Short mmCIF file of C-alpha atoms and ligand atoms in Angstrom, two decimals:
data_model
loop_
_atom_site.label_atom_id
_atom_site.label_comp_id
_atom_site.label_asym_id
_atom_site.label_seq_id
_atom_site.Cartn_x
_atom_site.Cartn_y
_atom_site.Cartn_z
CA UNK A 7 -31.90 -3.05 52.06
CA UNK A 8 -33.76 -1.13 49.43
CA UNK A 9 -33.13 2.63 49.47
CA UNK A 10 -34.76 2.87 46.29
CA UNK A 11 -38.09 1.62 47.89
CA UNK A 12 -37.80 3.64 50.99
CA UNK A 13 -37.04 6.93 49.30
CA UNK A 14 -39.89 6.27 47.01
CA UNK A 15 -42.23 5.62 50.31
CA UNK A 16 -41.32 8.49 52.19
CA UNK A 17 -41.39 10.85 48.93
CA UNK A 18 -44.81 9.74 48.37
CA UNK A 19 -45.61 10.64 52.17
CA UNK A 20 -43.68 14.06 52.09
CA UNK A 21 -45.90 14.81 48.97
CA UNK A 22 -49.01 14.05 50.69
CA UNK A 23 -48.54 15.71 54.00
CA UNK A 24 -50.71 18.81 53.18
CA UNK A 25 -49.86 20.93 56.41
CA UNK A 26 -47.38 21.62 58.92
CA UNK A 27 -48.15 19.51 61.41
CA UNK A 28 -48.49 16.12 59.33
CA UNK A 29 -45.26 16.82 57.49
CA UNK A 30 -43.52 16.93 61.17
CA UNK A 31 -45.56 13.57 61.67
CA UNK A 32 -43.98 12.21 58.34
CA UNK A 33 -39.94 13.11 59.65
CA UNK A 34 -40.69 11.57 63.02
CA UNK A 35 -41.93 8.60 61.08
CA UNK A 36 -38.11 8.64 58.91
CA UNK A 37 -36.11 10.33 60.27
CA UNK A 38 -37.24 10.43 64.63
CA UNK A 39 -35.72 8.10 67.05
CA UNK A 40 -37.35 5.28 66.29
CA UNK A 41 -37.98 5.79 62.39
CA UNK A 42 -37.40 3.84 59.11
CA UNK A 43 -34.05 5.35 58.26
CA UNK A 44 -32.70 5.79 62.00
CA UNK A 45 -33.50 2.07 61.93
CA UNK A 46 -31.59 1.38 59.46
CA UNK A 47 -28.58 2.95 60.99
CA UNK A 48 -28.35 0.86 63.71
CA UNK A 49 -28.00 -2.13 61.51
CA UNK A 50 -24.67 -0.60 60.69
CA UNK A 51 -23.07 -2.12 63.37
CA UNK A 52 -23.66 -5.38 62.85
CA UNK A 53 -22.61 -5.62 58.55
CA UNK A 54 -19.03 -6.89 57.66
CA UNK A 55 -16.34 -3.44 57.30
CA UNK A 56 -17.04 -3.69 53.28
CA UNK A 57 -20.55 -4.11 53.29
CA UNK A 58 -20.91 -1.40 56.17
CA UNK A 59 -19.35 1.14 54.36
CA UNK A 60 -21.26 0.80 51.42
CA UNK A 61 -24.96 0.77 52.80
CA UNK A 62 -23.46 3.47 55.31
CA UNK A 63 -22.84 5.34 52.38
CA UNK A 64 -25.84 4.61 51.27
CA UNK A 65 -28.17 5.77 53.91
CA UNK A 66 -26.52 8.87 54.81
CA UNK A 67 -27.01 10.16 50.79
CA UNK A 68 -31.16 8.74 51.59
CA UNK A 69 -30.69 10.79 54.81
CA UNK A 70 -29.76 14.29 52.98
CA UNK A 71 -32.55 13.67 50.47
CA UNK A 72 -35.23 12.98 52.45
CA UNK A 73 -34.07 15.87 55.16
CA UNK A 74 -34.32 18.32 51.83
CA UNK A 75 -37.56 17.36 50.42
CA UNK A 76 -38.90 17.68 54.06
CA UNK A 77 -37.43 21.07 54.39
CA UNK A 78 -38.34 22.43 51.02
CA UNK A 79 -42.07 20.80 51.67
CA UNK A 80 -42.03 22.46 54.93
CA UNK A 81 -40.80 25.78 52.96
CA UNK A 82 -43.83 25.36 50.68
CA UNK A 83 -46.58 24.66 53.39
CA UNK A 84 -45.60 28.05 55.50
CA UNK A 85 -45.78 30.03 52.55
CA UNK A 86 -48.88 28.45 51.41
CA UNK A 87 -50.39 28.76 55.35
CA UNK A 88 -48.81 32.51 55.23
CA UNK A 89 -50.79 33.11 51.67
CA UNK A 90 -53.79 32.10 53.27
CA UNK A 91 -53.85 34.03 56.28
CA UNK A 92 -53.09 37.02 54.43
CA UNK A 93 -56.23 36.38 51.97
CA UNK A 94 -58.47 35.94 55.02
CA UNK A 95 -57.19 38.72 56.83
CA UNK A 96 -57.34 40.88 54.06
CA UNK A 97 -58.55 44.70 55.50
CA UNK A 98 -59.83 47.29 52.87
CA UNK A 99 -57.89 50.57 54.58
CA UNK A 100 -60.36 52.70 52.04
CA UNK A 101 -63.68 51.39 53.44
CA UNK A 102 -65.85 54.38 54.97
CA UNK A 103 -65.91 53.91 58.82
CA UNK A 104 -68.19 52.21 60.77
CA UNK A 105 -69.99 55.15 63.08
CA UNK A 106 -70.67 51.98 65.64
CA UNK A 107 -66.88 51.66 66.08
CA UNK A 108 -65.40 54.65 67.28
CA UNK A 109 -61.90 55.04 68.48
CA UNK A 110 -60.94 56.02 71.71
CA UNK A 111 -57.99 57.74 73.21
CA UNK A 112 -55.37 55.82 74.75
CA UNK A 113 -55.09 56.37 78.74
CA UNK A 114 -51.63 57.26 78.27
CA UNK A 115 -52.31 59.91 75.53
CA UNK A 116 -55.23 61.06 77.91
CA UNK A 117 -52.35 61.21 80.76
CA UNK A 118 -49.42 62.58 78.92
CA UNK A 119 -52.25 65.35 77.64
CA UNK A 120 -53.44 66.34 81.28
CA UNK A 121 -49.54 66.69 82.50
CA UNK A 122 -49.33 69.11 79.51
CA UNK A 123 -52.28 70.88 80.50
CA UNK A 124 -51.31 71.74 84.46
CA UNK A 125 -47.25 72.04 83.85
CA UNK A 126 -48.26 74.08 81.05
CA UNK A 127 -50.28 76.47 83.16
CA UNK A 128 -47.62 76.71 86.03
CA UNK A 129 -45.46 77.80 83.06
CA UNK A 130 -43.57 74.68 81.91
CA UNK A 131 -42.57 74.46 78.40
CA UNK A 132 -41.77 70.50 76.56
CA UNK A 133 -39.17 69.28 75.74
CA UNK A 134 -37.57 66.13 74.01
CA UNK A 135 -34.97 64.01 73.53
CA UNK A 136 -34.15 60.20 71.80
CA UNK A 137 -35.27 57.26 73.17
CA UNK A 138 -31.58 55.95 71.44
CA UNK A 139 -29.42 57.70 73.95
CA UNK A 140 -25.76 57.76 74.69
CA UNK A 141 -24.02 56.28 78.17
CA UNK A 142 -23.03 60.09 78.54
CA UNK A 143 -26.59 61.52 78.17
CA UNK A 144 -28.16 58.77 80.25
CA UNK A 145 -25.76 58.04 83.16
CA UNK A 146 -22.15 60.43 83.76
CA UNK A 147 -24.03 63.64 82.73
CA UNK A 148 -26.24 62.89 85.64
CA UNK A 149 -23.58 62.27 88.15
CA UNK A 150 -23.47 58.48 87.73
CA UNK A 151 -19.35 57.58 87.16
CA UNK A 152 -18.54 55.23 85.52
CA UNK A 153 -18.70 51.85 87.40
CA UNK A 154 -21.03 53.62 90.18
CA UNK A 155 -23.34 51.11 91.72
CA UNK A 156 -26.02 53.02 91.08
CA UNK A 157 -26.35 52.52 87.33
CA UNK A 158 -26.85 48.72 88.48
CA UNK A 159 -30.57 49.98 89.60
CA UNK A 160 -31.56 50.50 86.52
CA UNK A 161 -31.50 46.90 84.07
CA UNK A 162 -29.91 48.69 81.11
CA UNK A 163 -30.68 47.74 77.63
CA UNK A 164 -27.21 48.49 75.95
CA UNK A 165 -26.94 48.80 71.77
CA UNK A 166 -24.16 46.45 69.77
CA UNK A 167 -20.97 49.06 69.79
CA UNK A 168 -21.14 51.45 67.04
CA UNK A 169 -17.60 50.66 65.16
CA UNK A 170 -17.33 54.89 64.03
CA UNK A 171 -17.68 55.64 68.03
CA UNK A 172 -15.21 54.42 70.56
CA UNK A 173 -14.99 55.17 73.76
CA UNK A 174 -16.94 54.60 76.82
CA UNK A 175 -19.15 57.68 76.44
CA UNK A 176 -20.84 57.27 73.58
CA UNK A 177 -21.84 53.90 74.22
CA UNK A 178 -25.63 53.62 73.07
CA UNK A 179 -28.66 52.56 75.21
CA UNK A 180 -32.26 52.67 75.48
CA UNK A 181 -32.94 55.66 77.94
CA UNK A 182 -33.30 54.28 81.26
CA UNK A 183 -35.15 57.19 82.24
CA UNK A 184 -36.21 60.74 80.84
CA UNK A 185 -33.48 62.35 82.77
CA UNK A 186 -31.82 62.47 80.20
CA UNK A 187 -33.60 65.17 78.55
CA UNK A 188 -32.53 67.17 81.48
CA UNK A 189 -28.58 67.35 80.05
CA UNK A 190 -30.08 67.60 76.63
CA UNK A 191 -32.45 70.54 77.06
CA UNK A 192 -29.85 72.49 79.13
CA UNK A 193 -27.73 72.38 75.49
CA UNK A 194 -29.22 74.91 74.09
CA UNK A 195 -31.34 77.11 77.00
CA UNK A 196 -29.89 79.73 79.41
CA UNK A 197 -31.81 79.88 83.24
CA UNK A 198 -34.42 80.35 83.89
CA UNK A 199 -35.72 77.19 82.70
CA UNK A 200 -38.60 75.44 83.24
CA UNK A 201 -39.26 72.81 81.67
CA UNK A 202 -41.06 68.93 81.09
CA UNK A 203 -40.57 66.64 79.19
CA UNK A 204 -42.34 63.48 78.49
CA UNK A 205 -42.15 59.54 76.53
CA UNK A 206 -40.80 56.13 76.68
CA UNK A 207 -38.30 54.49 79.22
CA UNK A 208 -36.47 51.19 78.97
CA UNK A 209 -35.88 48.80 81.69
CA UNK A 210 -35.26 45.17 81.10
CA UNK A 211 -37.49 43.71 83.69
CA UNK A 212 -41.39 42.23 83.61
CA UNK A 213 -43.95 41.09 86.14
CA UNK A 214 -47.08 43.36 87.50
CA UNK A 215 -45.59 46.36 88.15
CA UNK A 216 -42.72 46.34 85.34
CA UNK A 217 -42.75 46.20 81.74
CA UNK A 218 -39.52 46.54 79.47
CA UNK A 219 -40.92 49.59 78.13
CA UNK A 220 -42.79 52.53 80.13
CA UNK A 221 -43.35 56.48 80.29
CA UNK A 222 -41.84 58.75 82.34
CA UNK A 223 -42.60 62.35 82.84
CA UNK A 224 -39.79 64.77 84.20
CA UNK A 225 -39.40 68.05 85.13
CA UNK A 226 -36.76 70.48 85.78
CA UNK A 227 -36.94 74.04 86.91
CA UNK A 228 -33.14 76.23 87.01
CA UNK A 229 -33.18 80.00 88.17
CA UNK A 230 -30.59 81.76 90.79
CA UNK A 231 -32.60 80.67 93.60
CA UNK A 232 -34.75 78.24 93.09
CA UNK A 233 -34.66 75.84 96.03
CA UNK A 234 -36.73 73.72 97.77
CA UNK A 235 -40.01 75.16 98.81
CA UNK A 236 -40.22 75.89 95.01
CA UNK A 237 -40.11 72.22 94.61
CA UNK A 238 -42.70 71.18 97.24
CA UNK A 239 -45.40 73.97 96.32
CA UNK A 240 -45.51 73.16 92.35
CA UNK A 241 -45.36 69.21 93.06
CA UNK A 242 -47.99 69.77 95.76
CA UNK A 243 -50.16 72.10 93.20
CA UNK A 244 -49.44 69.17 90.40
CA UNK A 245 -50.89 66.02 92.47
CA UNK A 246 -54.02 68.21 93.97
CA UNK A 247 -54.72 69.21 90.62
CA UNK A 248 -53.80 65.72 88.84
CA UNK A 249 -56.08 63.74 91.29
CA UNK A 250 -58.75 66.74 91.37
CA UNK A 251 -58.20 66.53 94.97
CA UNK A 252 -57.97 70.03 96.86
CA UNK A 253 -56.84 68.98 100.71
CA UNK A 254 -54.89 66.01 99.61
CA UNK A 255 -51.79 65.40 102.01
CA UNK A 256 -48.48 64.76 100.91
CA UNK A 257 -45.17 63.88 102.48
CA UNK A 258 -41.49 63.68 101.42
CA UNK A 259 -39.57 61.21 102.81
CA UNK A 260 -35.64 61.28 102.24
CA UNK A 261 -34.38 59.08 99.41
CA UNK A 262 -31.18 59.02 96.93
CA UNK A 263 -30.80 59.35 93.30
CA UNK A 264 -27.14 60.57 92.13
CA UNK A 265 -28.34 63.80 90.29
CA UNK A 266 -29.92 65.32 93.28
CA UNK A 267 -28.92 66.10 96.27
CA UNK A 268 -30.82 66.01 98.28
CA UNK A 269 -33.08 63.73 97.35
CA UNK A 270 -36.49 62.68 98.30
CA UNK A 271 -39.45 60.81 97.13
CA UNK A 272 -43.20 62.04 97.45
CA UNK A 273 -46.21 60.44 99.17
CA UNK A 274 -49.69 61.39 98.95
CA UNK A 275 -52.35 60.39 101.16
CA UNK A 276 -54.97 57.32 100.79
CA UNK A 277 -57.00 54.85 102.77
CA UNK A 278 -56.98 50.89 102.11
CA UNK A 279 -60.45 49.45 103.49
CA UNK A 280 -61.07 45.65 102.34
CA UNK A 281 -58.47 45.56 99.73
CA UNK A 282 -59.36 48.91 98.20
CA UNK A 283 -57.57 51.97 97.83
CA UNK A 284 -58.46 55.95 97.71
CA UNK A 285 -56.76 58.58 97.26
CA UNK A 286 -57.30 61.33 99.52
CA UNK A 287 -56.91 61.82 103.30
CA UNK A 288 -56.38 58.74 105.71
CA UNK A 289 -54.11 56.99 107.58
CA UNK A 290 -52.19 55.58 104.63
CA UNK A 291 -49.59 56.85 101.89
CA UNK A 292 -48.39 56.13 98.42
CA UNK A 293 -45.17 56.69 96.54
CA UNK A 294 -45.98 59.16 93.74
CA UNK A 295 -42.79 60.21 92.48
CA UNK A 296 -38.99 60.87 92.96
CA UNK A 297 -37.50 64.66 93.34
CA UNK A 298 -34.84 66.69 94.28
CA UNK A 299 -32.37 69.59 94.39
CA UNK A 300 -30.22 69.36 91.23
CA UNK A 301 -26.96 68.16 91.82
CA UNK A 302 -23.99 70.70 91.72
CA UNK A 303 -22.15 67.92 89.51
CA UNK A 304 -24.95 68.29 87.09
CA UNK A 305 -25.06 71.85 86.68
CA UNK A 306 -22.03 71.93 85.98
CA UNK A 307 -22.84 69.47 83.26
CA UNK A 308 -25.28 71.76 82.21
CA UNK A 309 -22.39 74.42 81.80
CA UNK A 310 -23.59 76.93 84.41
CA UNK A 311 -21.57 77.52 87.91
CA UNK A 312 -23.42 75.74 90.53
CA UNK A 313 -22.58 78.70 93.10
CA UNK A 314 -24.31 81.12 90.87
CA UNK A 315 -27.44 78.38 89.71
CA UNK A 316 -29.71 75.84 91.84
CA UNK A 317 -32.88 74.41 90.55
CA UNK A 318 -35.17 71.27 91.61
CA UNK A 319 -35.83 68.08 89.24
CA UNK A 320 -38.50 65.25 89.37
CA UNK A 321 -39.48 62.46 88.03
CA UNK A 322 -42.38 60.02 87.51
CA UNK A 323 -44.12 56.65 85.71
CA UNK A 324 -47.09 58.05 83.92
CA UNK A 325 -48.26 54.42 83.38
CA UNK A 326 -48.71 54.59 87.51
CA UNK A 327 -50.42 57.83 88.37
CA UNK A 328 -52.98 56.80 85.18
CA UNK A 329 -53.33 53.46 86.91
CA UNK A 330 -54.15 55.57 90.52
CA UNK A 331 -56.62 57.88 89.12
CA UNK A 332 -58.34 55.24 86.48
CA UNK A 333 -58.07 52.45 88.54
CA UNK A 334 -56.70 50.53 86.10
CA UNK A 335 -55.47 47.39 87.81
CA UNK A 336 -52.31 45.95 85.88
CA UNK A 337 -49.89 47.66 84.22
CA UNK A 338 -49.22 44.84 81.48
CA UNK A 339 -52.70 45.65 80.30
CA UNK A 340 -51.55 48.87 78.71
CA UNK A 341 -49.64 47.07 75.99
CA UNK A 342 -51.35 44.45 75.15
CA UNK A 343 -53.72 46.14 72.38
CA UNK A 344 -56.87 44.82 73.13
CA UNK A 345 -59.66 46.83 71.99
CA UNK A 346 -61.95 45.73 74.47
CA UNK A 347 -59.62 47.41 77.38
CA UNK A 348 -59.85 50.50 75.39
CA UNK A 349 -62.79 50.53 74.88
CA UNK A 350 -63.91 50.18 78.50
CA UNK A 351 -60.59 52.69 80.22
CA UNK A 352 -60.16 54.80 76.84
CA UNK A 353 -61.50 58.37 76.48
CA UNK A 354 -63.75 60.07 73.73
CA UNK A 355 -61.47 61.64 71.08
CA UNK A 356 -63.63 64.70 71.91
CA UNK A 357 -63.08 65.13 74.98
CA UNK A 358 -59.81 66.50 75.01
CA UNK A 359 -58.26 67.79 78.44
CA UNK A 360 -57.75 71.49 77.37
CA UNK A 361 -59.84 72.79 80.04
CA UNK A 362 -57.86 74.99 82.77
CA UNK A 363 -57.39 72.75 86.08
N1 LIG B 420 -34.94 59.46 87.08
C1 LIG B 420 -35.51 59.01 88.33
C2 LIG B 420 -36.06 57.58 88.14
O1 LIG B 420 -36.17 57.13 87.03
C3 LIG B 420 -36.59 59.91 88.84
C4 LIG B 420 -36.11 61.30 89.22
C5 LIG B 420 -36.09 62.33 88.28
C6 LIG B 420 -35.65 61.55 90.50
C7 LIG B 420 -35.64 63.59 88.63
C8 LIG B 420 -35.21 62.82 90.87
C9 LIG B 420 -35.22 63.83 89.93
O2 LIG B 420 -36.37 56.89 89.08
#
């Protein structure tokens, strides 16, 4: 057994393996279950105790070496591969623009602008709130205890602990839904409040109708008596107005989330001939958003006295009322960053929605 030779071998084919996928060809060839040096090793078993422990010896210090050269080639070859790609892709940022090309606006942006645009006019003002929030914030606030099956619904995305913050409430997630801004807003603003409030949501869950991240727009309205007719005529106005629609039905149907009570979810009305869908009047419906009276729990969470307060909250996926009036097929498509979808659903950066609905 020559070591000497078959270091010298594989070297020589470790230097010469000019890309990735011929140096992986080289370590199958030494190292692999059938190569040179894995060979080798099972000639082990057969030597005399004194002789076996010396080539075993042996072969295991040919073993490191060659595993290092491969390594450190490999090392070299994605540097040199990254050092290419970045030469090729090179993009001059200072180039004048290319009139051809122009941008377009997101349908999200387009969305988020119109929701702006009608809540605005009913009277709404925005607010915000972090997309980092705490368990508090997210989930008791709104009436979910601790342990509640409810916050099961909602595939939670929890943060490593914080070491500086202990305790159960200020555990940190990604906001499982805008609701949140709901406790937040009511920290600083006496009734009456009306108010939306708009951005991402994080659910761990994908296939055609989820992805891990989405927008949500909510709304909550808080006066001394607010109730429910309140709630039905602005969320009717909103969807006849969204969908430019001025006779479209709707219908509640009872539902439960834990911060209202009650609770419902709203339909509006649509017809499905051969696989297609339109809004509008027919003999069909389709879940628009959830809503509700705010729960006295909550208000108190808001620090107001739920016998002297009421107000109505709602909530919806922006990603699925843009899909309903674009008719934009698949929600995945809204993420991937392909400029040829934006080009096609996207809107002139023009053409802003600032018109009165
Ligand atoms: N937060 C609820 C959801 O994500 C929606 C909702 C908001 C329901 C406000 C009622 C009131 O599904």
């Amino acid at each position: 057994m020559n070591t000497a030779e078959i270091k010298k071998e594989i070297t020589g084919l470790i230097d010469a393996a000019n890309d990735l996928a011929s140096l992986e060809e080289v370590r199958i060839t030494a190292l692999g279950k059938k190569g040179k040096i894995t060979g080798l090793m099972k000639t082990l078993g057969g030597m005399e105790p004194d002789a076996r422990k010396a080539a075993g010896q042996e072969l295991n210090v040919l073993k490191t070496e060659i595993s290092g050269l491969i390594e450190t080639q490999g090392k070299m070859l994605k540097r040199q591969e990254l050092d290419q790609r970045l030469e090729n892709e090179k993009l001059d940022v200072t180039l004048s623009p290319r009139p051809e090309a122009q941008g377009k606006i997101h349908p999200i942006s387009q969305t988020m602008e119109e929701l702006i645009t009608i809540f605005g006019d009913m009277g709404f003002s925005l607010a915000e709130g972090p997309d980092i929030e705490d368990d508090y914030h997210n989930f008791t606030a709104l009436n979910f205890p601790p342990g509640h099956p409810a916050r099961e619904m909602h595939d939670t995305f929890y943060l490593p602990d914080d070491p500086e913050e202990t305790g159960e409430a200020a555990k940190k997630v990604l906001r499982t839904h805008t609701s949140s801004v709901q406790i937040r807003a009511m920290e600083h603003q006496k009734p009456p409040v009306k108010m939306i409030c708009m951005g991402r949501t994080y659910r761990s869950d994908y296939d055609i109708t989820h992805t891990p991240m989405f927008h949500q727009c909510e709304g909550l309205m808080i006066d001394k008596n607010t109730h429910m007719g309140h709630l039905k005529g602005c969320l009717m106005d909103f969807v006849r107005k969204y969908f430019e629609i001025d006779d479209l039905p709707v219908q509640f149907r009872p539902s439960f989330f834990p911060f209202t009570e009650p609770s419902a979810e709203m339909d509006i009305g649509c017809s499905r001939k051969d696989g297609g869908l339109k809004i509008g009047s027919g003999d069909s419906w389709l879940e628009i958003l959830g809503c509700g009276m705010v729960h006295p729990n909550v208000i108190k969470n808001f620090g107001l006295d739920p016998d002297e307060y009421q107000g109505f909250a709602f909530g919806m996926g922006i990603e699925r009322i843009a899909m309903l009036k674009y008719g934009i097929p698949d929600l995945r498509t809204f993420f991937e960053g392909d400029t040829r979808w934006l080009d096609h659903y996207g809107f002139d950066p023009l053409d802003r929605p600032n018109r009165a609905y």
